[in-house]
GROMACS .gro file of C-alpha atoms in nm:
model
  494
    1MET     CA    1   7.846  11.170  12.331
    2SER     CA    2   8.182  11.092  12.174
    3PRO     CA    3   8.330  11.314  11.897
    4PHE     CA    4   8.201  11.057  11.649
    5GLY     CA    5   7.839  11.099  11.756
    6LEU     CA    6   7.823  10.765  11.936
    7PRO     CA    7   7.742  10.705  12.303
    8ARG     CA    8   8.043  10.695  12.532
    9PRO     CA    9   8.136  10.351  12.667
   10ALA     CA   10   7.931  10.255  12.971
   11ALA     CA   11   8.102  10.234  13.309
   12LEU     CA   12   7.949   9.892  13.366
   13PRO     CA   13   8.006   9.589  13.141
   14ALA     CA   14   7.783   9.604  12.834
   15PRO     CA   15   7.570   9.310  12.718
   16GLU     CA   16   7.718   9.114  12.430
   17ALA     CA   17   7.427   9.194  12.202
   18ALA     CA   18   7.468   9.566  12.263
   19ILE     CA   19   7.840   9.549  12.188
   20LEU     CA   20   7.782   9.370  11.859
   21ALA     CA   21   7.503   9.612  11.769
   22ARG     CA   22   7.736   9.907  11.817
   23LEU     CA   23   7.998   9.742  11.597
   24ALA     CA   24   7.736   9.679  11.331
   25ALA     CA   25   7.635  10.044  11.347
   26LEU     CA   26   7.995  10.149  11.291
   27ARG     CA   27   8.032   9.912  10.995
   28ALA     CA   28   7.720  10.054  10.835
   29GLY     CA   29   7.917  10.365  10.743
   30ASP     CA   30   8.190  10.170  10.561
   31VAL     CA   31   8.205  10.055  10.202
   32PRO     CA   32   8.103   9.688  10.167
   33VAL     CA   33   8.378   9.426  10.183
   34LYS     CA   34   8.168   9.158  10.012
   35GLY     CA   35   7.982   9.149   9.684
   36GLY     CA   36   8.244   9.292   9.448
   37ARG     CA   37   8.137   9.659   9.464
   38THR     CA   38   8.450   9.780   9.640
   39LEU     CA   39   8.731   9.766   9.386
   40ALA     CA   40   9.019   9.854   9.619
   41TYR     CA   41   9.152   9.748   9.959
   42VAL     CA   42   8.943   9.430   9.991
   43TYR     CA   43   8.970   9.090   9.823
   44ASP     CA   44   8.666   8.867   9.803
   45ALA     CA   45   8.680   8.510   9.672
   46ALA     CA   46   8.298   8.499   9.662
   47ASP     CA   47   8.309   8.186   9.879
   48SER     CA   48   8.115   8.233  10.203
   49GLY     CA   49   8.257   7.913  10.350
   50LEU     CA   50   8.604   8.065  10.366
   51ASP     CA   51   8.498   8.323  10.623
   52ALA     CA   52   8.386   8.067  10.878
   53LEU     CA   53   8.698   7.855  10.826
   54ALA     CA   54   8.929   8.155  10.857
   55ALA     CA   55   8.750   8.280  11.168
   56ALA     CA   56   8.774   7.939  11.334
   57ALA     CA   57   9.142   7.902  11.251
   58HIS     CA   58   9.215   8.256  11.366
   59GLY     CA   59   9.030   8.198  11.690
   60ALA     CA   60   9.217   7.876  11.759
   61PHE     CA   61   9.553   8.059  11.736
   62ALA     CA   62   9.458   8.411  11.845
   63GLY     CA   63   9.630   8.372  12.180
   64VAL     CA   64   9.943   8.206  12.042
   65ASN     CA   65  10.236   8.448  12.054
   66GLY     CA   66  10.465   8.434  11.752
   67LEU     CA   67  10.737   8.616  11.945
   68ASP     CA   68  10.896   8.293  12.068
   69MET     CA   69  10.879   8.003  11.828
   70THR     CA   70  11.061   7.776  12.074
   71VAL     CA   71  10.761   7.798  12.305
   72PHE     CA   72  10.502   7.781  12.027
   73PRO     CA   73  10.647   7.541  11.768
   74SER     CA   74  10.312   7.540  11.586
   75VAL     CA   75  10.397   7.878  11.434
   76VAL     CA   76  10.714   7.731  11.284
   77ARG     CA   77  10.521   7.452  11.114
   78LEU     CA   78  10.252   7.683  10.978
   79GLU     CA   79  10.502   7.940  10.853
   80ASN     CA   80  10.725   7.677  10.693
   81ASP     CA   81  10.423   7.529  10.515
   82LEU     CA   82  10.323   7.867  10.371
   83VAL     CA   83  10.678   7.953  10.265
   84ALA     CA   84  10.714   7.615  10.095
   85ARG     CA   85  10.385   7.663   9.910
   86ALA     CA   86  10.489   8.010   9.792
   87ALA     CA   87  10.839   7.899   9.695
   88ALA     CA   88  10.700   7.614   9.485
   89LEU     CA   89  10.470   7.857   9.308
   90LEU     CA   90  10.717   8.140   9.260
   91GLY     CA   91  11.039   7.988   9.136
   92GLY     CA   92  11.198   7.891   9.464
   93THR     CA   93  11.449   7.615   9.527
   94PRO     CA   94  11.507   7.384   9.825
   95GLY     CA   95  11.731   7.659   9.962
   96THR     CA   96  11.466   7.933   9.946
   97ALA     CA   97  11.393   8.091  10.284
   98GLY     CA   98  11.103   8.311  10.387
   99THR     CA   99  10.927   8.508  10.656
  100PHE     CA  100  10.557   8.556  10.729
  101THR     CA  101  10.475   8.924  10.785
  102SER     CA  102  10.178   9.142  10.866
  103GLY     CA  103  10.134   9.269  10.512
  104GLY     CA  104  10.294   9.402  10.199
  105THR     CA  105  10.433   9.714  10.363
  106GLU     CA  106  10.618   9.513  10.626
  107SER     CA  107  10.747   9.273  10.362
  108CYS     CA  108  10.881   9.564  10.157
  109LEU     CA  109  11.032   9.729  10.464
  110LEU     CA  110  11.211   9.410  10.557
  111ALA     CA  111  11.339   9.362  10.202
  112VAL     CA  112  11.496   9.709  10.211
  113LEU     CA  113  11.633   9.664  10.562
  114THR     CA  114  11.788   9.330  10.466
  115ALA     CA  115  11.946   9.483  10.157
  116ARG     CA  116  12.088   9.773  10.357
  117GLU     CA  117  12.245   9.540  10.611
  118HIS     CA  118  12.373   9.308  10.338
  119ALA     CA  119  12.533   9.596  10.148
  120ARG     CA  120  12.698   9.719  10.466
  121ALA     CA  121  12.830   9.377  10.571
  122VAL     CA  122  12.928   9.234  10.233
  123ARG     CA  123  13.028   9.540  10.027
  124GLY     CA  124  13.108   9.799  10.293
  125VAL     CA  125  12.837  10.040  10.173
  126THR     CA  126  12.787  10.323  10.424
  127ARG     CA  127  12.561  10.554  10.221
  128PRO     CA  128  12.314  10.308  10.069
  129ARG     CA  129  12.093  10.394   9.775
  130LEU     CA  130  11.762  10.242   9.666
  131VAL     CA  131  11.688  10.240   9.291
  132LEU     CA  132  11.316  10.246   9.212
  133PRO     CA  133  11.096  10.292   8.908
  134ALA     CA  134  10.867  10.594   8.947
  135THR     CA  135  10.577  10.346   8.969
  136ALA     CA  136  10.719  10.152   9.267
  137HIS     CA  137  10.490  10.132   9.569
  138ALA     CA  138  10.510  10.406   9.832
  139ALA     CA  139  10.611  10.142  10.088
  140PHE     CA  140  10.964  10.154   9.946
  141HIS     CA  141  10.984  10.528  10.003
  142LYS     CA  142  10.866  10.465  10.358
  143ALA     CA  143  11.141  10.206  10.399
  144ALA     CA  144  11.403  10.447  10.267
  145HIS     CA  145  11.280  10.714  10.509
  146LEU     CA  146  11.286  10.480  10.807
  147PHE     CA  147  11.617  10.310  10.730
  148GLY     CA  148  11.818  10.597  10.588
  149LEU     CA  149  11.858  10.510  10.220
  150GLU     CA  150  11.875  10.762   9.938
  151VAL     CA  151  11.603  10.702   9.679
  152VAL     CA  152  11.704  10.717   9.314
  153THR     CA  153  11.391  10.727   9.100
  154VAL     CA  154  11.397  10.595   8.744
  155PRO     CA  155  11.129  10.745   8.517
  156VAL     CA  156  10.886  10.525   8.329
  157ASP     CA  157  10.762  10.544   7.973
  158PRO     CA  158  10.451  10.770   7.961
  159GLU     CA  159  10.260  10.521   7.749
  160SER     CA  160  10.364  10.179   7.881
  161PHE     CA  161  10.447  10.296   8.237
  162ARG     CA  162  10.744  10.056   8.235
  163PRO     CA  163  11.100  10.156   8.328
  164ASP     CA  164  11.379  10.129   8.072
  165PRO     CA  165  11.640   9.874   8.189
  166ALA     CA  166  11.909  10.098   8.042
  167ALA     CA  167  11.794  10.379   8.270
  168VAL     CA  168  11.810  10.140   8.564
  169ARG     CA  169  12.164  10.045   8.465
  170ALA     CA  170  12.262  10.413   8.451
  171ALA     CA  171  12.123  10.467   8.801
  172LEU     CA  172  12.335  10.193   8.958
  173THR     CA  173  12.646  10.288   9.155
  174GLY     CA  174  12.875  10.123   9.405
  175ASP     CA  175  12.644  10.251   9.680
  176THR     CA  176  12.329  10.090   9.543
  177ALA     CA  177  12.197   9.847   9.804
  178LEU     CA  178  11.882   9.733   9.623
  179VAL     CA  179  11.698   9.759   9.292
  180VAL     CA  180  11.321   9.710   9.287
  181ALA     CA  181  11.094   9.584   9.010
  182SER     CA  182  10.716   9.542   9.029
  183ALA     CA  183  10.507   9.243   8.926
  184PRO     CA  184  10.288   9.428   8.861
  185SER     CA  185  10.306   9.795   8.958
  186TYR     CA  186   9.998   9.881   9.161
  187ALA     CA  187   9.890  10.197   8.984
  188HIS     CA  188   9.850  10.049   8.634
  189GLY     CA  189   9.874   9.670   8.670
  190VAL     CA  190  10.177   9.672   8.437
  191LEU     CA  191  10.452   9.412   8.466
  192ASP     CA  192  10.800   9.566   8.482
  193PRO     CA  193  11.079   9.410   8.268
  194VAL     CA  194  11.191   9.201   8.565
  195ALA     CA  195  11.444   8.979   8.386
  196GLU     CA  196  11.623   9.276   8.231
  197ILE     CA  197  11.629   9.478   8.555
  198ALA     CA  198  11.748   9.180   8.759
  199GLY     CA  199  12.019   9.115   8.502
  200GLU     CA  200  12.146   9.472   8.530
  201ALA     CA  201  12.150   9.444   8.910
  202ALA     CA  202  12.332   9.110   8.905
  203ALA     CA  203  12.596   9.249   8.670
  204ARG     CA  204  12.683   9.507   8.939
  205GLY     CA  205  12.656   9.267   9.231
  206VAL     CA  206  12.344   9.442   9.360
  207LEU     CA  207  12.042   9.272   9.516
  208CYS     CA  208  11.712   9.285   9.327
  209HIS     CA  209  11.372   9.267   9.494
  210VAL     CA  210  11.050   9.192   9.307
  211ASP     CA  211  10.743   9.350   9.459
  212ALA     CA  212  10.481   9.089   9.374
  213CYS     CA  213  10.269   9.178   9.675
  214ILE     CA  214   9.951   9.228   9.477
  215GLY     CA  215  10.026   9.015   9.173
  216GLY     CA  216  10.244   8.724   9.272
  217TRP     CA  217   9.979   8.481   9.396
  218TYR     CA  218   9.750   8.571   9.108
  219LEU     CA  219  10.010   8.562   8.829
  220GLY     CA  220  10.179   8.254   8.969
  221HIS     CA  221   9.855   8.059   8.941
  222LEU     CA  222   9.734   8.221   8.618
  223ARG     CA  223  10.040   8.102   8.428
  224ARG     CA  224   9.942   7.743   8.509
  225ALA     CA  225   9.649   7.794   8.273
  226PRO     CA  226   9.655   7.861   7.898
  227GLU     CA  227   9.541   8.220   7.967
  228GLY     CA  228   9.873   8.291   8.138
  229ALA     CA  229  10.106   8.109   7.904
  230ASP     CA  230  10.253   8.432   7.763
  231LEU     CA  231  10.336   8.595   8.095
  232ALA     CA  232  10.696   8.713   8.117
  233PRO     CA  233  10.904   8.556   8.397
  234PHE     CA  234  10.904   8.762   8.716
  235ASP     CA  235  10.985   8.542   9.015
  236LEU     CA  236  11.278   8.381   9.196
  237SER     CA  237  11.350   8.165   8.892
  238VAL     CA  238  11.477   8.479   8.714
  239PRO     CA  239  11.857   8.510   8.742
  240GLY     CA  240  11.944   8.806   8.962
  241VAL     CA  241  11.618   8.818   9.160
  242THR     CA  242  11.722   8.781   9.522
  243SER     CA  243  11.397   8.843   9.710
  244LEU     CA  244  11.026   8.861   9.640
  245SER     CA  245  10.724   8.975   9.839
  246VAL     CA  246  10.376   8.828   9.791
  247ASP     CA  247  10.064   8.902   9.992
  248LEU     CA  248   9.829   8.622  10.089
  249HIS     CA  249   9.557   8.862  10.202
  250LYS     CA  250   9.520   8.985   9.845
  251TYR     CA  251   9.475   8.713   9.584
  252GLY     CA  252   9.530   8.439   9.839
  253TYR     CA  253   9.194   8.564   9.975
  254THR     CA  254   9.307   8.516  10.336
  255PRO     CA  255   9.216   8.755  10.617
  256LYS     CA  256   9.445   9.053  10.670
  257GLY     CA  257   9.729   9.075  10.754
  258ALA     CA  258   9.920   8.800  10.582
  259SER     CA  259  10.220   8.839  10.354
  260LEU     CA  260  10.536   8.646  10.273
  261LEU     CA  261  10.886   8.770  10.203
  262LEU     CA  262  11.093   8.512  10.015
  263PHE     CA  263  11.474   8.515   9.990
  264ARG     CA  264  11.699   8.320   9.756
  265ASP     CA  265  11.858   8.158  10.065
  266ALA     CA  266  11.873   8.168  10.444
  267GLU     CA  267  12.208   8.347  10.442
  268LEU     CA  268  12.053   8.652  10.278
  269ARG     CA  269  11.749   8.639  10.506
  270ARG     CA  270  11.977   8.645  10.811
  271HIS     CA  271  12.085   9.001  10.735
  272GLY     CA  272  11.734   9.126  10.810
  273TRP     CA  273  11.689   8.958  11.148
  274PHE     CA  274  11.733   9.140  11.478
  275ALA     CA  275  11.886   8.964  11.778
  276HIS     CA  276  11.983   9.095  12.120
  277ALA     CA  277  12.120   8.917  12.425
  278ASP     CA  278  12.284   9.201  12.621
  279TRP     CA  279  12.005   9.278  12.865
  280PRO     CA  280  11.869   9.107  13.178
  281GLY     CA  281  11.563   8.962  13.005
  282TYR     CA  282  11.504   8.678  12.763
  283PRO     CA  283  11.716   8.646  12.445
  284VAL     CA  284  11.537   8.828  12.162
  285VAL     CA  285  11.532   8.717  11.799
  286ASN     CA  286  11.292   8.896  11.562
  287ALA     CA  287  11.248   8.804  11.197
  288THR     CA  288  10.992   9.082  11.152
  289LEU     CA  289  10.948   9.439  11.269
  290GLN     CA  290  10.701   9.313  11.526
  291GLY     CA  291  10.792   9.141  11.849
  292THR     CA  292  10.479   9.004  12.006
  293LYS     CA  293  10.231   8.906  11.736
  294SER     CA  294   9.924   8.690  11.732
  295ALA     CA  295   9.947   8.370  11.532
  296GLY     CA  296   9.581   8.415  11.438
  297PRO     CA  297   9.648   8.566  11.092
  298LEU     CA  298   9.911   8.299  11.024
  299ALA     CA  299   9.672   8.017  11.109
  300ALA     CA  300   9.389   8.175  10.910
  301ALA     CA  301   9.615   8.216  10.606
  302TRP     CA  302   9.732   7.856  10.634
  303ALA     CA  303   9.376   7.727  10.661
  304VAL     CA  304   9.246   7.926  10.363
  305THR     CA  305   9.535   7.831  10.135
  306GLU     CA  306   9.492   7.465  10.230
  307ARG     CA  307   9.117   7.490  10.165
  308ILE     CA  308   9.145   7.654   9.821
  309GLY     CA  309   9.452   7.466   9.701
  310THR     CA  310   9.652   7.508   9.382
  311GLU     CA  311   9.372   7.408   9.145
  312GLY     CA  312   9.126   7.631   9.324
  313TYR     CA  313   9.357   7.932   9.301
  314THR     CA  314   9.420   7.863   8.934
  315ASP     CA  315   9.047   7.862   8.866
  316LEU     CA  316   9.002   8.187   9.060
  317ALA     CA  317   9.287   8.348   8.866
  318VAL     CA  318   9.138   8.248   8.532
  319ARG     CA  319   8.799   8.388   8.631
  320VAL     CA  320   8.958   8.717   8.735
  321HIS     CA  321   9.161   8.727   8.414
  322HIS     CA  322   8.848   8.699   8.201
  323ALA     CA  323   8.670   8.964   8.409
  324ARG     CA  324   8.961   9.206   8.384
  325THR     CA  325   8.979   9.151   8.007
  326ALA     CA  326   8.604   9.209   7.971
  327LEU     CA  327   8.625   9.525   8.181
  328ALA     CA  328   8.919   9.662   7.980
  329ASP     CA  329   8.734   9.593   7.655
  330GLY     CA  330   8.416   9.747   7.795
  331VAL     CA  331   8.592  10.061   7.919
  332ALA     CA  332   8.742  10.110   7.573
  333ARG     CA  333   8.387  10.124   7.433
  334ILE     CA  334   8.273  10.398   7.674
  335PRO     CA  335   8.319  10.739   7.508
  336GLY     CA  336   8.557  10.958   7.705
  337LEU     CA  337   8.748  10.679   7.884
  338ARG     CA  338   9.070  10.489   7.817
  339VAL     CA  339   9.278  10.225   7.994
  340LEU     CA  340   9.633  10.328   8.080
  341GLY     CA  341   9.918  10.102   7.972
  342THR     CA  342   9.881   9.733   7.891
  343PRO     CA  343   9.770   9.560   8.211
  344ALA     CA  344   9.922   9.217   8.266
  345ALA     CA  345   9.748   9.139   8.593
  346SER     CA  346   9.415   9.202   8.761
  347LEU     CA  347   9.436   9.580   8.789
  348LEU     CA  348   9.307   9.858   8.565
  349ALA     CA  349   9.373  10.230   8.562
  350VAL     CA  350   9.099  10.419   8.377
  351ALA     CA  351   9.172  10.775   8.269
  352ALA     CA  352   8.991  11.031   8.057
  353ALA     CA  353   9.034  11.019   7.683
  354PRO     CA  354   9.072  11.358   7.509
  355GLY     CA  355   8.762  11.556   7.592
  356GLY     CA  356   8.663  11.300   7.854
  357PRO     CA  357   8.525  11.359   8.205
  358ASP     CA  358   8.711  11.442   8.524
  359PRO     CA  359   8.809  11.100   8.669
  360PHE     CA  360   8.763  11.229   9.023
  361VAL     CA  361   8.405  11.327   8.943
  362VAL     CA  362   8.350  10.987   8.783
  363ALA     CA  363   8.469  10.824   9.106
  364ASP     CA  364   8.222  11.034   9.306
  365GLU     CA  365   7.940  10.944   9.071
  366MET     CA  366   8.024  10.575   9.093
  367ARG     CA  367   8.019  10.596   9.471
  368THR     CA  368   7.668  10.739   9.462
  369ALA     CA  369   7.577  10.436   9.247
  370GLY     CA  370   7.710  10.200   9.515
  371TRP     CA  371   8.060  10.130   9.381
  372TYR     CA  372   8.400  10.229   9.515
  373LEU     CA  373   8.664  10.296   9.249
  374GLN     CA  374   8.991  10.431   9.387
  375PRO     CA  375   9.091  10.778   9.261
  376GLN     CA  376   9.460  10.817   9.172
  377PRO     CA  377   9.593  11.172   9.127
  378ALA     CA  378   9.827  11.259   8.842
  379ALA     CA  379  10.193  11.190   8.919
  380ALA     CA  380  10.519  11.094   8.748
  381GLY     CA  381  10.371  11.130   8.401
  382SER     CA  382  10.058  10.932   8.483
  383PRO     CA  383   9.733  11.129   8.443
  384ALA     CA  384   9.456  11.135   8.699
  385ASN     CA  385   9.258  10.812   8.686
  386VAL     CA  386   9.040  10.569   8.875
  387HIS     CA  387   9.184  10.235   8.978
  388LEU     CA  388   8.999   9.903   8.967
  389THR     CA  389   9.121   9.599   9.158
  390VAL     CA  390   8.934   9.306   9.004
  391THR     CA  391   8.872   9.012   9.237
  392ALA     CA  392   8.676   8.689   9.211
  393ALA     CA  393   8.367   8.863   9.349
  394VAL     CA  394   8.370   9.094   9.047
  395ALA     CA  395   8.416   8.809   8.802
  396ALA     CA  396   8.053   8.708   8.757
  397PRO     CA  397   7.939   8.820   8.408
  398GLU     CA  398   7.636   8.999   8.551
  399THR     CA  399   7.860   9.198   8.788
  400VAL     CA  400   8.093   9.300   8.506
  401GLU     CA  401   7.793   9.400   8.293
  402GLN     CA  402   7.641   9.607   8.574
  403LEU     CA  403   7.971   9.776   8.653
  404LEU     CA  404   8.021   9.881   8.292
  405LYS     CA  405   7.662  10.001   8.265
  406ASP     CA  406   7.692  10.211   8.581
  407LEU     CA  407   8.031  10.342   8.471
  408ALA     CA  408   7.891  10.459   8.137
  409GLU     CA  409   7.609  10.637   8.317
  410ALA     CA  410   7.854  10.791   8.565
  411VAL     CA  411   8.052  10.932   8.274
  412VAL     CA  412   7.739  11.103   8.140
  413ARG     CA  413   7.667  11.255   8.481
  414ALA     CA  414   8.032  11.358   8.524
  415HIS     CA  415   8.020  11.542   8.189
  416ALA     CA  416   7.707  11.723   8.306
  417HIS     CA  417   7.869  11.809   8.637
  418GLY     CA  418   8.186  11.935   8.473
  419PRO     CA  419   8.545  11.908   8.594
  420VAL     CA  420   8.657  12.034   8.933
  421THR     CA  421   8.876  12.340   8.895
  422VAL     CA  422   9.129  12.492   9.130
  423ASP     CA  423   9.186  12.867   9.135
  424PRO     CA  424   9.522  12.920   8.957
  425ALA     CA  425   9.608  13.191   9.207
  426ILE     CA  426   9.579  12.938   9.489
  427ALA     CA  427   9.802  12.691   9.309
  428GLU     CA  428  10.055  12.965   9.236
  429ALA     CA  429  10.062  13.077   9.598
  430ALA     CA  430  10.096  12.719   9.717
  431ALA     CA  431  10.390  12.659   9.486
  432ALA     CA  432  10.578  12.935   9.667
  433LEU     CA  433  10.539  12.773  10.008
  434ASP     CA  434  10.822  12.579  10.169
  435PRO     CA  435  10.671  12.252  10.298
  436ASP     CA  436  10.929  12.242  10.578
  437ARG     CA  437  10.823  12.585  10.703
  438VAL     CA  438  10.446  12.570  10.664
  439GLY     CA  439  10.287  12.671  10.992
  440PRO     CA  440   9.944  12.606  11.145
  441ALA     CA  441   9.786  12.910  10.978
  442GLU     CA  442   9.893  12.803  10.628
  443VAL     CA  443   9.784  12.446  10.696
  444ALA     CA  444   9.442  12.559  10.814
  445LEU     CA  445   9.398  12.781  10.508
  446ALA     CA  446   9.496  12.504  10.269
  447LEU     CA  447   9.255  12.258  10.431
  448ASP     CA  448   8.976  12.515  10.425
  449LEU     CA  449   9.035  12.561  10.052
  450ALA     CA  450   9.012  12.184  10.011
  451GLY     CA  451   8.683  12.179  10.198
  452ILE     CA  452   8.800  11.980  10.500
  453GLY     CA  453   8.884  12.250  10.748
  454ASP     CA  454   8.621  12.128  10.992
  455GLY     CA  455   8.779  11.784  11.019
  456ALA     CA  456   8.505  11.597  10.834
  457LEU     CA  457   8.553  11.454  10.488
  458PRO     CA  458   8.293  11.574  10.238
  459ASP     CA  459   8.057  11.339  10.059
  460ARG     CA  460   8.222  11.426   9.729
  461MET     CA  461   8.600  11.389   9.731
  462ALA     CA  462   8.673  11.532   9.386
  463PRO     CA  463   8.733  11.888   9.513
  464VAL     CA  464   8.971  11.763   9.783
  465LEU     CA  465   9.165  11.550   9.537
  466ALA     CA  466   9.182  11.833   9.285
  467VAL     CA  467   9.339  12.066   9.541
  468LEU     CA  468   9.591  11.805   9.657
  469GLN     CA  469   9.678  11.726   9.296
  470ALA     CA  470   9.738  12.093   9.219
  471LEU     CA  471   9.990  12.128   9.501
  472PRO     CA  472  10.360  12.047   9.471
  473PRO     CA  473  10.407  11.684   9.582
  474ARG     CA  474  10.610  11.769   9.894
  475LEU     CA  475  10.350  12.020  10.006
  476ALA     CA  476  10.069  11.772   9.943
  477ALA     CA  477  10.260  11.517  10.149
  478ARG     CA  478  10.294  11.776  10.426
  479LEU     CA  479   9.918  11.832  10.428
  480LEU     CA  480   9.803  11.470  10.407
  481PRO     CA  481   9.886  11.392  10.773
  482GLU     CA  482   9.693  11.705  10.868
  483VAL     CA  483   9.391  11.579  10.673
  484ILE     CA  484   9.397  11.243  10.848
  485GLY     CA  485   9.490  11.396  11.183
  486ARG     CA  486   9.165  11.590  11.184
  487LEU     CA  487   8.975  11.263  11.176
  488TYR     CA  488   9.133  11.172  11.511
  489PRO     CA  489   9.072  11.473  11.737
  490GLY     CA  490   9.232  11.316  12.046
  491VAL     CA  491   9.133  11.306  12.411
  492ALA     CA  492   9.130  11.683  12.455
  493ALA     CA  493   8.865  11.724  12.186
  494ALA     CA  494   8.659  11.426  12.297
   0.00000   0.00000   0.00000
């Protein structure tokens, strides 16, 4: 048996039916990706015909290698079509350039890399800095870590969760390579003051990137309808915005991974490309972090966006808007809960009102009821909460009604269960630890306290999250890889 309790692969070729049965058995342990009960990570347009189309398109291009577009010119046509569609939606001009990437993280990484290289080449910056609101996605911190930028974090208002443009201005220096704004920020679904932030960046000659990975496709189409008429500008049409990322595998409802990174022009995009000719092999030009890459996701994204079309996406956005509004109104009527900030997009963060239940326990209770709501620990002035990503599959009135009913019942059960508590002595001892010097013994003890010392995640995650939340952020970050690493025991343990 394997360490996962499954039979080891047979030495002889397995029948196709047996292979598919094993895959089905593995999927049975996952949260569902269809039906609207998983409100994070997956995006469901509630259109079964899209799956077959996407699979066929993916299969037709699965073997096409996007590494060399001179050999496979089809990838150029497909990518140019998607970039043109996104540019038309999101304030582009005939000069707008773009790149198809594997997802939002890669798009954000490339935006930061491009800005670093631009600052070095154009302004002579050798110690680049990245200015971020506290609510900016973790992908930007990953980019700073990988590419050697200093992160300057701007706090956000504890009620609106929006950064103050004046604070952004104060954070800018001659070494700032890039300023980031979110449309919206993932944690709360709040739209940053993009125009004001971009204006401050432009006044200092600094590039400004808008992270519209989760919201761009949705907001861009919603504003075509009366329901989105009051949305503040956030895209490439805003003076000072120099790049924008938008994921197609989110509210474009395409298979993963599919994202676009748009630049104001090809000259800026060029700073992020890698080229090498000083070796005995073929000349290399990479627009992405990947070299070899299947064109399957590109073709699937192209097919789905062609199939849904502008009017179809507008209708989906309006349906999601009404569902999100109904959910926010419904949450406000549940005693003990409150919505954080003023969501402008399709995301909700639901926290406890004074005297309300432990959000982590609520998340556990909702999971037992067949829903997945994403727990978000307290950080940067934001309290612990559960996050809801509302998609078209959630938009049916009966689904919204059932979700609110089950959430109200989960709150009652969470009150009865009581909050998860962490021994103050443990938290105090942890605060004294140096994350850079924590050894195996301290790691093992901390994971035992969190209830995951044996390498298996518990059925109820509230105790684990409570422990991680009680730790200093750097120590929690030190332990997170250990948590995940225990899920992958390696060959020696197999």
